[in-house]
Coordinates of C-alpha atoms in Angstrom, one line a residue:
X1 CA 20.4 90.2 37.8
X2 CA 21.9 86.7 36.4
X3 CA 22.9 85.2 39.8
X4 CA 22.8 81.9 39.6
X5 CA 24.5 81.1 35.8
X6 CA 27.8 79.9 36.4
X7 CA 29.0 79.3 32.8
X8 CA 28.1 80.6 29.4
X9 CA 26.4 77.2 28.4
X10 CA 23.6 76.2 30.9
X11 CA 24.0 72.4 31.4
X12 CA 20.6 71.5 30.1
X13 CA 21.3 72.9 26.5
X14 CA 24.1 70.7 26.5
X15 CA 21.9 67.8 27.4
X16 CA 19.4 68.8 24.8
X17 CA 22.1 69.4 21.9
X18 CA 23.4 66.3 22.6
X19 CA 20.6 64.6 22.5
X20 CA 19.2 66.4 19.2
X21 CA 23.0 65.6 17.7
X22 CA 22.3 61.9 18.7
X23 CA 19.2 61.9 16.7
X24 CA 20.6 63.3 13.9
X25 CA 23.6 60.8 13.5
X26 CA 21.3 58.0 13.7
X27 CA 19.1 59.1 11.6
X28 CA 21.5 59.9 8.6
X29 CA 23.1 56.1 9.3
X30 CA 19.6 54.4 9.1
X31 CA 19.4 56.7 5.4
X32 CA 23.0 56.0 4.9
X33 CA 22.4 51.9 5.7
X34 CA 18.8 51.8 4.2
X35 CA 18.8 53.7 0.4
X36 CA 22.2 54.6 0.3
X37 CA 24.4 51.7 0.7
X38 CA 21.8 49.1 -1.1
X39 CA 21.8 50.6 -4.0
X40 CA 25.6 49.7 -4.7
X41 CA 24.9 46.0 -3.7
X42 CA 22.0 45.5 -6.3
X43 CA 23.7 47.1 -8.9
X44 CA 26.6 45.1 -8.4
X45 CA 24.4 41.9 -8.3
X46 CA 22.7 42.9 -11.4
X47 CA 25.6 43.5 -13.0
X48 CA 26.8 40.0 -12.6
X49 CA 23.5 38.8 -13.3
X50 CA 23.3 40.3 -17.0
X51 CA 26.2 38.4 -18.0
X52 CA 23.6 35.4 -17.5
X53 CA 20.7 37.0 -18.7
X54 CA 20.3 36.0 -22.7
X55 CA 22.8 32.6 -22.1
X56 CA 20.5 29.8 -22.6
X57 CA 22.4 26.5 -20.5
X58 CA 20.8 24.9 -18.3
X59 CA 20.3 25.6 -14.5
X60 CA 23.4 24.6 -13.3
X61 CA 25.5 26.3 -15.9
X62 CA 23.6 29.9 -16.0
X63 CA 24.4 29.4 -11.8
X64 CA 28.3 28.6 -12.8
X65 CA 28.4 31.8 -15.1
X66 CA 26.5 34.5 -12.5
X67 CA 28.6 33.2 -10.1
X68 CA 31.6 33.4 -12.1
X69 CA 30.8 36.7 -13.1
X70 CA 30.1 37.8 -9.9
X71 CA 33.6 36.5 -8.4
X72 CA 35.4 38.9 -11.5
X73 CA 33.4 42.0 -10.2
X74 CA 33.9 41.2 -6.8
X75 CA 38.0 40.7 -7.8
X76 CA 37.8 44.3 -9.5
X77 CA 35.7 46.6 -7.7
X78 CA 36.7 49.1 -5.1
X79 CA 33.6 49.3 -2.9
X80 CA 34.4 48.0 0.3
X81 CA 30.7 47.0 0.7
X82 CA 30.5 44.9 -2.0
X83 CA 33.6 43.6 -1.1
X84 CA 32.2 42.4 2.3
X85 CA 29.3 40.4 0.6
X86 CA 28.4 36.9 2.2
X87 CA 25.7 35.2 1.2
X88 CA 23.0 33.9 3.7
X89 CA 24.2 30.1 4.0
X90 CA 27.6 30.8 3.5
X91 CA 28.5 30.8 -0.3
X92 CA 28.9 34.6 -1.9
X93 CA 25.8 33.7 -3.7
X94 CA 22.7 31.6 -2.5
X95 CA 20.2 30.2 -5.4
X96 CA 16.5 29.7 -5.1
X97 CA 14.6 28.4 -8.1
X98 CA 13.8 31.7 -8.8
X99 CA 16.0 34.4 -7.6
X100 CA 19.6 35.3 -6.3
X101 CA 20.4 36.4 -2.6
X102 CA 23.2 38.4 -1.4
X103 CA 23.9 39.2 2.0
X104 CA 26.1 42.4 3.1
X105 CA 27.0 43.8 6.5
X106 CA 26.0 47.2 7.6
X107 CA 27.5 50.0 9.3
X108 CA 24.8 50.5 11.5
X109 CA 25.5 49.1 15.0
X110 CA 23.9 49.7 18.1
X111 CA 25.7 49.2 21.1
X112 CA 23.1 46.0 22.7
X113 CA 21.9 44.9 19.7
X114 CA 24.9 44.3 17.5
X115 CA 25.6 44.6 13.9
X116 CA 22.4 43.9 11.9
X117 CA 22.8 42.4 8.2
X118 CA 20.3 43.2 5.5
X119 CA 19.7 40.5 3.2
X120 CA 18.8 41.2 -0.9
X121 CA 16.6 39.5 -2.6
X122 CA 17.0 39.9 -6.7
X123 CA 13.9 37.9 -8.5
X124 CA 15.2 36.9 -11.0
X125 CA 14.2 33.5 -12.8
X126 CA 16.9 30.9 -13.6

């Protein structure tokens, strides 16, 4: 006899699909924000890098030409992510002695913690 079920879902299913659902969802962002989304961001930035790559100027100039080149992707391109690129101290794209950073939101928030940006680093020698 199945007295005391009052519905056809008993409440703590519910509790542990949603749960299980919840797990799920963040688990495909984090692989979404993580190997999916980066890739597009580094290609882009090596794409705008090889225009550079066999020009012999010097240091200032090969920065001038990445940076011009990565202006003309970023004014053709389509991905929204790409589109969104800042880099970490303000410019599109910060310069080290060796190597190029980009910096690109995410679309992995959580609710106290806030949006969390992942910063690229591209070795590559200028």
């Amino acid at each position: 006899m199945i007295g005391n079920r009052r519905g056809a879902i008993r409440p703590g299913c519910l509790i542990w699909g949603a749960l299980i659902l919840l797990v799920v969802v963040m688990a495909w962002k984090m692989i979404d924000f993580h190997l999916l989304r980066p890739a597009s961001v580094r290609a882009a930035l090596n794409d705008s890098y090889d225009a550079v790559r066999t020009f012999r100027g010097t240091e200032v100039q090969r920065r001038t030409a990445c940076r011009d080149a990565w202006e003309e992707l970023r004014s053709t391109t389509k991905n929204e992510l790409v589109l969104a690129c800042r880099g970490p101290l303000g410019n599109d794209l910060t310069f080290t002695d060796e190597s190029v950073y980009v910096a690109y939101p995410d679309t992995l928030h959580f609710p106290l913690i806030g949006s969390y940006h992942k910063v690229f680093r591209v070795g590559r020698p200028f």
